[in-house]
XYZ file of C-alpha atoms in Angstrom:
523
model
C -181.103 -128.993 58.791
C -178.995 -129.933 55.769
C -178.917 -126.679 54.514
C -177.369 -125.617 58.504
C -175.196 -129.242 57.973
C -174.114 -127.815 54.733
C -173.079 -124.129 55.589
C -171.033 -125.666 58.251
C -169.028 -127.834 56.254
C -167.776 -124.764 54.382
C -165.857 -124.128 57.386
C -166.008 -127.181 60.136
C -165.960 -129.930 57.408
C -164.563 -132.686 60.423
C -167.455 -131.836 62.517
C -170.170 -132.217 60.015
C -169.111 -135.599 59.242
C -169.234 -136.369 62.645
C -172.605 -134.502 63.195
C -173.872 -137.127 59.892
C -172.119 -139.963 61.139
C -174.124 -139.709 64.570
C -177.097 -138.791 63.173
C -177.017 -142.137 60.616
C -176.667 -144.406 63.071
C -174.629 -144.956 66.403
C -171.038 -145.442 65.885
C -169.812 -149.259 67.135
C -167.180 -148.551 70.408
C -164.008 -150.517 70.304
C -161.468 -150.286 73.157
C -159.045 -147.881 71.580
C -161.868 -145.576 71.110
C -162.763 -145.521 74.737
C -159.000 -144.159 75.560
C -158.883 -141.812 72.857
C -162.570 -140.075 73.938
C -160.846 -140.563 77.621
C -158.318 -138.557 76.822
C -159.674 -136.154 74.400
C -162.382 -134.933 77.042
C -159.636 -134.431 80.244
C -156.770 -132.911 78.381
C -155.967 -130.375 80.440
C -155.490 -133.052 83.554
C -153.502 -135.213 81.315
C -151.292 -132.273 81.129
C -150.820 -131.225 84.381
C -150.383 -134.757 85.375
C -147.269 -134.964 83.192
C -145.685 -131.958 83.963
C -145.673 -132.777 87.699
C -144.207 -136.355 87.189
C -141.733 -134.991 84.972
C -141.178 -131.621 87.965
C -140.240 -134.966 90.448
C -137.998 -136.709 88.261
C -136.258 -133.593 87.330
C -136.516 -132.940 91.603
C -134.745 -136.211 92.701
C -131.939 -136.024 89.647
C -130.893 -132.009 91.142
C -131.153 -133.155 94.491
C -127.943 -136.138 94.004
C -125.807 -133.311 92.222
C -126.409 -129.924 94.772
C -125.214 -130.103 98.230
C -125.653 -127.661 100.637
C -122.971 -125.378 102.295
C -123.447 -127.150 105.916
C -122.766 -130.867 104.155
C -119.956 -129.741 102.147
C -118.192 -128.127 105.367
C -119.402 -131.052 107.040
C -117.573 -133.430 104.376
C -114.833 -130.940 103.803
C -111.104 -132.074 105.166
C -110.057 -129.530 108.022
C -107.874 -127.363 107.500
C -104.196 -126.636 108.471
C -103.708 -125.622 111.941
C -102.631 -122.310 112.699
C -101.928 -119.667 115.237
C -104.969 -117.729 116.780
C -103.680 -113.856 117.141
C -104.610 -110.468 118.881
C -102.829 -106.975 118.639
C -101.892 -106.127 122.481
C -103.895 -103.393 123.151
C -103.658 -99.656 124.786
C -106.811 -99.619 127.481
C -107.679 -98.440 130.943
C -108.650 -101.644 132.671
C -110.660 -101.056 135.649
C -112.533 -103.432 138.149
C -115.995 -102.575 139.348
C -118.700 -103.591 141.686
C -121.907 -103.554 140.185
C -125.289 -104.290 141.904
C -128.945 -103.061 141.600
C -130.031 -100.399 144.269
C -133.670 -99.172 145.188
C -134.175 -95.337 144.645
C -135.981 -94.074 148.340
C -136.230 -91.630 151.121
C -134.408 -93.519 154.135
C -135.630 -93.913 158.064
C -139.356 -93.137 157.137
C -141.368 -92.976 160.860
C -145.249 -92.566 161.718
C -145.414 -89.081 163.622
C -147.652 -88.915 166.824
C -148.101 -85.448 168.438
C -149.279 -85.080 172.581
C -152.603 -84.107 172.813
C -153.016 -85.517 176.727
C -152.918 -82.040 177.962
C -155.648 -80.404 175.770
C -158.646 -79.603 177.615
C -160.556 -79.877 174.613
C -160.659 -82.201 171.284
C -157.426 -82.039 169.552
C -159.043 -80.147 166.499
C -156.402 -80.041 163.172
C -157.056 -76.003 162.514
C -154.603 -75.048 160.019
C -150.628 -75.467 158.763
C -151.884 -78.844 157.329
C -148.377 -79.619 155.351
C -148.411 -81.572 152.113
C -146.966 -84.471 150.220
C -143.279 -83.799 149.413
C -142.828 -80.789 151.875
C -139.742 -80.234 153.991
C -139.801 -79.878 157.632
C -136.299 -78.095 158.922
C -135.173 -76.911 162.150
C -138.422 -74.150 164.006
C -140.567 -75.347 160.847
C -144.592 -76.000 161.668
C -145.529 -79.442 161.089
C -149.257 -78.145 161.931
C -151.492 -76.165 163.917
C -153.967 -77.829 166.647
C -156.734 -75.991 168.695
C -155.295 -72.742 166.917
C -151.570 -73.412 168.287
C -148.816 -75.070 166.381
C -146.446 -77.765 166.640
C -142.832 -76.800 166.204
C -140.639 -78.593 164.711
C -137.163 -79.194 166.441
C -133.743 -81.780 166.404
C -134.030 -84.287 169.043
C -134.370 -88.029 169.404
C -135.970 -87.718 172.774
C -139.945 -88.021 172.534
C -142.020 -85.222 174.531
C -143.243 -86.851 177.823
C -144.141 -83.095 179.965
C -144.920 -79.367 179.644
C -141.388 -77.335 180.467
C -141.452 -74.465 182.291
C -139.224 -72.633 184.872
C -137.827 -74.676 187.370
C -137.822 -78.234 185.831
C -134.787 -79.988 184.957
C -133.862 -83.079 183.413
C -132.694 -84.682 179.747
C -135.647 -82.987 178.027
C -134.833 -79.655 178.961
C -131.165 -79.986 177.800
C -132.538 -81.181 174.179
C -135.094 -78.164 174.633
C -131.890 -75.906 174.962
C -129.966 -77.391 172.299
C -132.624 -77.217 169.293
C -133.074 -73.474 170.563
C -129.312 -73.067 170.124
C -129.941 -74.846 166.580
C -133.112 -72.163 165.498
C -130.296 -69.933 166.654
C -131.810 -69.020 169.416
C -129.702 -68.313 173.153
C -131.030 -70.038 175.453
C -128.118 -70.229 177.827
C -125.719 -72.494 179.083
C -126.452 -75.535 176.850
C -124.661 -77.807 179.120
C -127.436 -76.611 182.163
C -130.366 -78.749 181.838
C -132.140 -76.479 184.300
C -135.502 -74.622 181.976
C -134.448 -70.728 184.058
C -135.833 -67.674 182.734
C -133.383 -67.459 180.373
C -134.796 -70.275 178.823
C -138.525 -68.873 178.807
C -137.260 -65.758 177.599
C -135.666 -68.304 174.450
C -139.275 -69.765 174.154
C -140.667 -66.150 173.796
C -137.981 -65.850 170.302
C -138.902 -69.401 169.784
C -142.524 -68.517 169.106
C -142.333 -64.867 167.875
C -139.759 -66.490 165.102
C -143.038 -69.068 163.791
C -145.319 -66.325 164.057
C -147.632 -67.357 167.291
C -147.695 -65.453 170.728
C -145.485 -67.792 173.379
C -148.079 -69.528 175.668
C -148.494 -67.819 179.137
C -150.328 -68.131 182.609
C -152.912 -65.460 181.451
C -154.713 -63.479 183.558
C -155.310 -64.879 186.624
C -151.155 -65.176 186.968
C -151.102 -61.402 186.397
C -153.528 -61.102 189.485
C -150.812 -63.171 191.554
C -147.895 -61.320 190.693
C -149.516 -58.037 191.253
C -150.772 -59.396 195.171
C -147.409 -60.407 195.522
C -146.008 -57.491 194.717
C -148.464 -55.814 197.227
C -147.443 -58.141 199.889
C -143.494 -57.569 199.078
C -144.509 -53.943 199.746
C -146.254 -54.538 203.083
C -143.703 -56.652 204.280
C -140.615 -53.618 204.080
C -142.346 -51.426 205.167
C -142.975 -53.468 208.512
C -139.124 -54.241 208.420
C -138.448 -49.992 208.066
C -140.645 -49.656 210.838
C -138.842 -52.002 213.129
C -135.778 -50.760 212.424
C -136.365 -47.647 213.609
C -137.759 -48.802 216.402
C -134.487 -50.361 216.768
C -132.024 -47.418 216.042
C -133.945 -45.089 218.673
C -133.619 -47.694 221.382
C -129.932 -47.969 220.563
C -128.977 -44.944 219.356
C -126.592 -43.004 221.939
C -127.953 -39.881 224.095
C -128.718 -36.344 222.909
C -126.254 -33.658 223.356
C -129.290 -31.725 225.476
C -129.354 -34.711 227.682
C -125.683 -34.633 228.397
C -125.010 -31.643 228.831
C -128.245 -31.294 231.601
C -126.653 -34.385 233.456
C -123.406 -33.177 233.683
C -124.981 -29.749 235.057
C -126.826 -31.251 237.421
C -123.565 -33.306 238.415
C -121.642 -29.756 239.041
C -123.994 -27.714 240.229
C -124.522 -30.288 242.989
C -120.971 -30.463 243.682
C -120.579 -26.723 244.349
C -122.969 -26.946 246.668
C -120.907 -29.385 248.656
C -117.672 -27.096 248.354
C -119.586 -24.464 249.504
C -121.263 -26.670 252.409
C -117.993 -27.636 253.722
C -116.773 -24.504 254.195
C -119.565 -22.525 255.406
C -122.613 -25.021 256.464
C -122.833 -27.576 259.574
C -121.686 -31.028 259.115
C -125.072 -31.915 258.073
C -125.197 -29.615 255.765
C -121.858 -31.121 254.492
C -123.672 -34.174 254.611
C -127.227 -33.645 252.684
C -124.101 -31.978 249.535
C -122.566 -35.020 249.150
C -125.404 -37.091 248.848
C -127.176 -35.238 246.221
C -123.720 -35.430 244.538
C -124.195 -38.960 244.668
C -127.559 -38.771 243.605
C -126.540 -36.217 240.717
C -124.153 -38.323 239.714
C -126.066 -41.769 239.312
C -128.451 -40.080 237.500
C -126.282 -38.873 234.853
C -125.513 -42.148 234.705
C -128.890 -43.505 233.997
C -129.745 -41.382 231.972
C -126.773 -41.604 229.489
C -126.708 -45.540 229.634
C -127.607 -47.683 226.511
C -131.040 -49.374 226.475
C -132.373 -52.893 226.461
C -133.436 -53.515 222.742
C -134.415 -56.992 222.703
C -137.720 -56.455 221.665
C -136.960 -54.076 219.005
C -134.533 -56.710 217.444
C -137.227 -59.861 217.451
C -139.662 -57.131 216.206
C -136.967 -56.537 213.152
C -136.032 -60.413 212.481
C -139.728 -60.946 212.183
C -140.355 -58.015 209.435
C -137.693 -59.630 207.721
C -138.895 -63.451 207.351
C -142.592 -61.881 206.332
C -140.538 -60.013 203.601
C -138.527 -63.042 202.498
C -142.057 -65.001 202.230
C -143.213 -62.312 200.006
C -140.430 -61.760 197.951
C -140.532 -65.955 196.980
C -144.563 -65.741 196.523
C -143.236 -62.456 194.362
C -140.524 -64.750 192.181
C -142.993 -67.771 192.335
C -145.567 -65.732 190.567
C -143.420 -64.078 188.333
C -142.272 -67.447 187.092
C -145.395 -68.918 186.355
C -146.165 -65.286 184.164
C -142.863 -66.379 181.825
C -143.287 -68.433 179.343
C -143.493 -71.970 178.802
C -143.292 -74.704 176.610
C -146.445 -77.242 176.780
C -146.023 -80.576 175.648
C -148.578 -80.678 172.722
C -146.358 -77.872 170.889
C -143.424 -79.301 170.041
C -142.622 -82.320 167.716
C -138.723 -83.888 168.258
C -137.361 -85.187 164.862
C -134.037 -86.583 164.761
C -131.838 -86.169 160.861
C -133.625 -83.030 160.138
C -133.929 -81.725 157.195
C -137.443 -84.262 156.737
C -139.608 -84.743 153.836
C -143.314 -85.399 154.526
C -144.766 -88.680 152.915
C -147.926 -89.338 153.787
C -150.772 -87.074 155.940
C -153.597 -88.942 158.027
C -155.332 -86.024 159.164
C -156.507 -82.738 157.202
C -158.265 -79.461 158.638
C -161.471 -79.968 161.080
C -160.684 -83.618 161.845
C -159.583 -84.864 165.272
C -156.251 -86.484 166.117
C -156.974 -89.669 167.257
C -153.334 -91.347 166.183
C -150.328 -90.869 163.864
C -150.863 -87.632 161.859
C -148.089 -88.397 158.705
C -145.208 -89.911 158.131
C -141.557 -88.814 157.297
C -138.514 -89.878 155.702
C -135.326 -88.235 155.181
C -135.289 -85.810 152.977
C -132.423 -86.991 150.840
C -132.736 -89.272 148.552
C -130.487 -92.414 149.137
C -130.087 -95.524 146.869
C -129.855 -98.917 148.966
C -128.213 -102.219 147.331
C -127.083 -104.638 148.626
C -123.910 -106.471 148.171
C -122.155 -109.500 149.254
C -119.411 -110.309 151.598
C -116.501 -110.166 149.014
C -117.914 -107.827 147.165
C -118.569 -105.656 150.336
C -114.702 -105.874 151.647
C -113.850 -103.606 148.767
C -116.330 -101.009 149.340
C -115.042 -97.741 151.573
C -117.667 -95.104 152.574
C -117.202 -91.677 150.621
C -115.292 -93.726 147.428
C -117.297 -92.670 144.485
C -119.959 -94.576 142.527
C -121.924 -94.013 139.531
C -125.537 -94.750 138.860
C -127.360 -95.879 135.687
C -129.969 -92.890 135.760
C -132.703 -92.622 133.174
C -131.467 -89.668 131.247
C -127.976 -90.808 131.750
C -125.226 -91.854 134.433
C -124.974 -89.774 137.566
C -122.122 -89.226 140.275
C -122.884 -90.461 143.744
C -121.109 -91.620 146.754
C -121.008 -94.234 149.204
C -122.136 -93.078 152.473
C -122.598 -96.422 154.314
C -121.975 -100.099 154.600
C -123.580 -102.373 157.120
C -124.452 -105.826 157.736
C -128.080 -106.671 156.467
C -130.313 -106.810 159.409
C -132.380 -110.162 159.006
C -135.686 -110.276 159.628
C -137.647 -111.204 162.409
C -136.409 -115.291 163.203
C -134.229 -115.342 160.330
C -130.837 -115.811 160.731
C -128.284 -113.482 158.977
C -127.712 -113.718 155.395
C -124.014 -112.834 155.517
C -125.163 -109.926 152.941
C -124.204 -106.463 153.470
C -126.332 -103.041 152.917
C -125.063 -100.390 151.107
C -126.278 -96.798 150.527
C -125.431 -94.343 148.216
C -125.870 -90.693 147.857
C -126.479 -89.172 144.850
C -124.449 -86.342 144.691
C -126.696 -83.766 142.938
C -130.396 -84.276 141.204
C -132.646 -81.883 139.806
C -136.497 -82.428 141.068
C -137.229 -83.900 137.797
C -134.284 -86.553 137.965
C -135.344 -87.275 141.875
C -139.077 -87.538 140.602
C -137.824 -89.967 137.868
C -136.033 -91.980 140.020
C -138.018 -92.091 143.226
C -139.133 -95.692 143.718
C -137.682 -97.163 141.047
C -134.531 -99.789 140.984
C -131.340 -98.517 139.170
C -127.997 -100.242 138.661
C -124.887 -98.859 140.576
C -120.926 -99.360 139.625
C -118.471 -98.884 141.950
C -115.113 -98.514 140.461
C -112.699 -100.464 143.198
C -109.107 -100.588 141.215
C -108.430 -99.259 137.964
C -104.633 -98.689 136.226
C -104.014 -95.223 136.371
C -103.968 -94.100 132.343
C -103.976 -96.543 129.529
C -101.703 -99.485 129.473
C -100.562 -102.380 127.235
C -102.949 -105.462 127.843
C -103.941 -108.669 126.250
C -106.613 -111.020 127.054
C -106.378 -113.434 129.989
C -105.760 -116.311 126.781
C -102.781 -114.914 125.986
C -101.127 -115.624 129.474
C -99.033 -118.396 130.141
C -96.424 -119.678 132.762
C -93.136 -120.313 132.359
C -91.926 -123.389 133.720
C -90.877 -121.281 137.123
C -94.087 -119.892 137.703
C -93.464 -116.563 135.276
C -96.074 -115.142 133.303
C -95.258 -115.093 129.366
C -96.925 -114.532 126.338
C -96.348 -116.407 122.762
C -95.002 -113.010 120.315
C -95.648 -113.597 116.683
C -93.609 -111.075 115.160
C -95.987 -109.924 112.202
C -98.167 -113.187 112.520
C -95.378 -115.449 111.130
C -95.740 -119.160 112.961
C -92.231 -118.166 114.547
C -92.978 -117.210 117.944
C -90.788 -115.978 120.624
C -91.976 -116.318 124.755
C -91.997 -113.303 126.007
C -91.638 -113.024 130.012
C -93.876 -110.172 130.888
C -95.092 -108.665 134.337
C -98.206 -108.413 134.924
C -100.535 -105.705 136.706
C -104.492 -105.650 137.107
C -106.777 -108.016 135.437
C -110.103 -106.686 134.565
C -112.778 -107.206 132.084
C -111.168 -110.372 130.434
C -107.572 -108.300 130.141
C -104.224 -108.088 131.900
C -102.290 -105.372 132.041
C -98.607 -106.504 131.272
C -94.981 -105.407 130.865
C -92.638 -107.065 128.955
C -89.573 -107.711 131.667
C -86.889 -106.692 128.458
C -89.217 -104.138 127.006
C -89.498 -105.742 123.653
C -93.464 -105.760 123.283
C -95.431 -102.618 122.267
C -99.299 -101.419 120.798
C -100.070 -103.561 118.014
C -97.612 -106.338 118.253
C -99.591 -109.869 117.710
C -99.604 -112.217 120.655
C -100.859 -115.961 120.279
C -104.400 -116.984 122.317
C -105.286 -120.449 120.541
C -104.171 -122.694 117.805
């Protein structure tokens, strides 16, 4: 151990002593000692201690001499007033009617189609349209029991089968969506269905690509009987009036010319007699002279032919039956129009937006519904706002690949709802005036904002902003000039034009104030 002592005190003399000091007996503890081992073992505290008391100190002296940039504006004297300046500017001012519009396909209805007159199930068997198709004027908005359903212009729903002979409001829409397929179907202003018009339903369906509906067979067996019967009946009326002619025809030369030698061959024998015979001889001549005579006259007089003309009037009324069972039956052989295949839609072109039914199910309500198949954009504006609006101005709407030209095609009072009273709001629609399929697709459904530009100057003008305006002390609008922002100003008396977008257009009355020129708006 004091050889370990000693080889340490070549080097840590200090801590050998200490090392013999402890080991000869305990050291006696006075109260500086205490602090000095106190501090000696926590040194590094000590340290840190101070440096943070001196950090605060240091802190609190900075913080009297540094003030911030808000207290020193805050204690800072204000500063000299002076005159607040603009350039007058060169713009186009324009005033504009903005509101938000919803992107849709107006006047969407439920379609129904007639089935009351199918014998059968109404069965959907084919020309099953979809989503987003267009129905136009002779288009087929689908096919039931294997015949279709035309599509034609009308507001008038189907409420009977037309055919020839009817007449009535239906027929004359009939006509007039034939005339539309441009199709002649006569005198559009008739609203009698005549065979012109079935001949029209015959293009009708031979232009959709379906046979035109018919009586069928059992109508071809009528008209041929009645033809038969037409037949049966002139010849009767021939045969009568034959019977008629001979009766009243005049007599034959053969018969006249044996009367009328009877007639002198019995008055030579009285010559003769009354100069050669007795006086009765004379007597018997001149009685067959008479007799001679009267028969000529028989036999060349006209006949009765009463019964030969009843027999004729009576051919005639058989043949005028038959010829109307003939035109009756030849009527119901033209074609026809039955009230399950045709479907009235009024604003045509449509779009289809929504099918209830597909192939092999049964109609048993609405089968789709359609909208117009122009995409409109409806806002709605107020009162004010509304009295500046004109249908066909111009708009522009905020599309999503950029703004797009469209134009006002109507604006109407806001209908209120059911037992709501009106708002005093008005709508408007817009038509876009050109979209690609992609645009309409972006747009469809969605809510896009719509300017309407309702005055604007025509070209740039000089304006300032409304600040800049004061009147004079007769009502005339001036401005304050600064001529090159010197606190001299001059009143200018201007004229002033349209106010928009926080300027006024203006015109100095003695033409003194031009681009650039500083006008004052505050102090």
């Amino acid at each position: 151990m004091s050889r370990l002592f000693g080889r340490q005190a070549a080097t840590e003399p200090d801590a050998i002593e200490v090392m013999d000091l402890d080991a000869v007996a305990p050291p006696t503890r006075s109260g500086s000692q205490g602090w000095r081992r106190l501090f000696a073992g926590n040194r590094v505290i000590w340290v840190m201690a101070t440096v943070a008391i001196v950090a605060l100190v240091a802190g609190l002296g900075l913080g009297q001499l540094i003030v911030s940039p808000g207290q020193a504006a805050a204690d800072a004297d204000a500063p000299a007033g002076g005159l607040i300046t603009v350039p007058i500017e060169n713009r186009q001012l324009a005033n504009d009617v903005t509101m938000r519009g919803d992107a849709t396909y107006a006047d969407s209805v439920e379609v129904s189609i007639e089935t009351g007159e199918l014998a059968g199930a109404p069965i959907v068997t084919g020309q099953v349209p979809e989503v987003a198709a267009i129905f136009d004027t002779a288009s087929i908005a689908l096919e039931v029991t294997g015949r279709p359903v035309i599509v034609l212009p009308g507001d008038l729903p189907v409420y009977r089968t037309l055919r020839v002979g009817v007449s009535g409001p239906d027929v004359l829409q009939f006509k007039q969506g034939l005339n539309a397929a441009g199709i002649d179907a006569g005198a559009l202003d008739s609203d009698v269905f005549d065979a012109q018009t079935a001949n029209a339903v015959t293009a009708l369906y031979a232009k959709v690509g379906y046979p035109a509906p018919t009586g069928g067979g059992d109508v071809a067996i009528a008209v041929s009987g009645a033809e038969a019967g037409v037949s049966s009946a002139q010849a009767s009326v021939d045969s009568a009036n034959g019977a008629l002619t001979t009766v009243q025809g005049a007599a034959s030369n053969v018969d006249v010319v044996e009367q009328g030698n009877l007639v002198r061959s019995a008055e030579r024998a009285l010559a003769l007699a009354r100069t050669e015979g007795t006086p009765n001889e004379i007597a018997d001549a001149e009685e067959s002279v008479t007799l001679a005579v009267a028969r000529r006259a028989q036999a060349l007089a006209p006949r009765d032919a009463s019964a030969e003309k009843a027999a004729v009037t009576a051919a005639k009324a058989e043949l005028t039956r038959a010829n109307e069972t003939l035109s009756d039956a030849r009527d119901g052989a033209l074609a026809y129009l039955p009230a399950g295949e045709v479907l009235y839609l009024p604003g045509l072109p449509r779009r289809v937006d929504e099918i209830s039914v597909k192939r092999g199910s049964s109609i048993t309500g609405p089968v789709m519904r359609v909208s117009g198949a122009t995409l409109v954009i409806s806002g709605s504006a107020t009162a004010s706002d509304a009295a500046l609006l004109e249908v066909g101005a111009p708009a522009t709407l905020a599309m999503p690949d950029g703004d797009q030209p469209a134009t006002i095609t109507s604006v109407l009072p806001a209908e209120p709802a059911s037992g709501e009273a009106a708002s005093g709001r008005f709508t408007v629609l817009f038509a876009p005036d050109s979209l690609t399929d992609e645009q309409i697709q972006a747009v469809q459904g969605s809510n896009v904002r719509v300017r309407v530009p309702v005055s604007s100057t025509e070209g740039d003008v000089l304006a300032v902003p409304l600040a800049a305006l004061t009147a004079g002390p007769g009502g005339e609008s001036r401005v304050e000039f600064a001529p090159g922002g010197s606190a001299d100003t001059v009143l200018v008396e201007v004229t002033t034009g349209l106010a928009a977008e926080g300027f006024v257009e203006i015109t100095a009355v003695d033409g003194s104030l031009g681009v650039g020129d500083l006008v004052v708006v505050g102090r």
